[in-house]
Amino acid sequence: MKRSPYDPETTGVFPGEGDPEAVTVRGRFVKVRKITNTWRVDDEWWHRPVARIYYRLELESGASVTVFRDLLTSLWYRQNYTGDSDEERVR
């Protein structure tokens, strides 16, 4: 099955616990300038539980990205809403 450009992608976040201070973009960590929003989603999506905490981040480069931590697996993901990424401004 072909992956949708809107599907979340695994990403590195530092530190692994707590609020993000840096995220992996193109294989390197970029510092977070500020957390502009946070929200939590708890749901039973078609009988598959979902528990996530989302962060909308402004990076030092000026790019904005949304990441979330899957609270069931402890993995971090970058969410893509537009099919292309704001992180293109990251150099």
CSV table of C-alpha atoms in Angstrom, one decimal:
chain,number,residue,atom,x,y,z
A,1,MET,CA,0.0,0.0,0.0
A,2,LYS,CA,1.4,3.4,-1.0
A,3,ARG,CA,2.0,5.8,1.9
A,4,SER,CA,0.0,9.0,1.9
A,5,PRO,CA,1.9,12.3,2.1
A,6,TYR,CA,-0.3,13.2,5.0
A,7,ASP,CA,0.7,10.2,7.1
A,8,PRO,CA,2.8,10.9,10.2
A,9,GLU,CA,6.5,10.0,10.0
A,10,THR,CA,8.6,8.8,12.9
A,11,THR,CA,11.0,11.5,14.1
A,12,GLY,CA,13.6,12.1,16.7
A,13,VAL,CA,12.8,14.4,19.6
A,14,PHE,CA,15.2,15.6,22.4
A,15,PRO,CA,14.7,14.9,25.2
A,16,GLY,CA,12.6,11.7,24.7
A,17,GLU,CA,10.4,12.5,27.7
A,18,GLY,CA,8.7,15.8,28.4
A,19,ASP,CA,8.4,18.9,26.2
A,20,PRO,CA,10.5,18.9,23.0
A,21,GLU,CA,13.6,21.0,23.0
A,22,ALA,CA,14.9,19.9,19.6
A,23,VAL,CA,13.5,17.7,16.7
A,24,THR,CA,15.2,15.8,13.9
A,25,VAL,CA,14.8,17.5,10.5
A,26,ARG,CA,16.7,16.0,7.5
A,27,GLY,CA,18.8,13.9,9.8
A,28,ARG,CA,19.9,16.6,12.3
A,29,PHE,CA,18.5,18.1,15.4
A,30,VAL,CA,17.1,21.6,15.2
A,31,LYS,CA,16.3,23.6,18.3
A,32,VAL,CA,12.8,24.5,19.2
A,33,ARG,CA,12.4,28.3,19.6
A,34,LYS,CA,8.9,28.0,21.2
A,35,ILE,CA,6.0,25.7,21.7
A,36,THR,CA,3.0,27.5,20.2
A,37,ASN,CA,0.3,25.0,21.1
A,38,THR,CA,-0.2,21.6,22.9
A,39,TRP,CA,-3.2,19.4,22.9
A,40,ARG,CA,-4.0,15.8,23.9
A,41,VAL,CA,-6.1,13.3,22.0
A,42,ASP,CA,-7.5,10.2,23.7
A,43,ASP,CA,-9.9,8.1,21.6
A,44,GLU,CA,-10.9,4.6,20.6
A,45,TRP,CA,-10.4,5.0,16.9
A,46,TRP,CA,-12.4,2.1,15.3
A,47,HIS,CA,-11.7,0.1,18.4
A,48,ARG,CA,-8.0,0.8,18.3
A,49,PRO,CA,-7.1,3.0,21.2
A,50,VAL,CA,-5.4,6.4,20.5
A,51,ALA,CA,-3.5,8.4,23.1
A,52,ARG,CA,-1.3,11.2,21.9
A,53,ILE,CA,0.0,14.5,23.0
A,54,TYR,CA,0.6,17.0,20.2
A,55,TYR,CA,3.0,20.0,20.1
A,56,ARG,CA,3.0,22.8,17.5
A,57,LEU,CA,6.6,24.0,17.4
A,58,GLU,CA,8.3,27.0,16.0
A,59,LEU,CA,11.9,26.0,15.2
A,60,GLU,CA,15.0,28.3,15.3
A,61,SER,CA,14.9,28.4,11.5
A,62,GLY,CA,11.4,29.9,11.6
A,63,ALA,CA,9.7,26.8,10.3
A,64,SER,CA,6.7,25.4,12.1
A,65,VAL,CA,6.1,21.7,12.6
A,66,THR,CA,3.7,19.6,14.5
A,67,VAL,CA,5.0,16.5,16.4
A,68,PHE,CA,3.2,14.1,18.7
A,69,ARG,CA,4.2,11.5,21.1
A,70,ASP,CA,2.2,8.2,21.0
A,71,LEU,CA,1.5,7.6,24.7
A,72,LEU,CA,0.9,3.9,24.0
A,73,THR,CA,4.2,3.2,22.3
A,74,SER,CA,6.3,6.2,23.5
A,75,LEU,CA,7.3,6.9,19.9
A,76,TRP,CA,7.5,10.4,18.4
A,77,TYR,CA,6.0,11.4,15.0
A,78,ARG,CA,6.0,14.5,12.8
A,79,GLN,CA,2.5,15.1,11.5
A,80,ASN,CA,2.1,16.5,8.0
A,81,TYR,CA,-1.2,18.3,7.3
A,82,THR,CA,-0.5,19.7,3.8
A,83,GLY,CA,1.3,16.9,1.9
A,84,ASP,CA,4.4,19.1,1.9
A,85,SER,CA,6.3,20.3,4.9
A,86,ASP,CA,7.0,23.6,6.5
A,87,GLU,CA,10.4,22.3,7.4
A,88,GLU,CA,11.6,23.1,3.9
A,89,ARG,CA,12.9,26.4,5.4
A,90,VAL,CA,15.2,24.5,7.7
A,91,ARG,CA,18.8,24.7,6.4
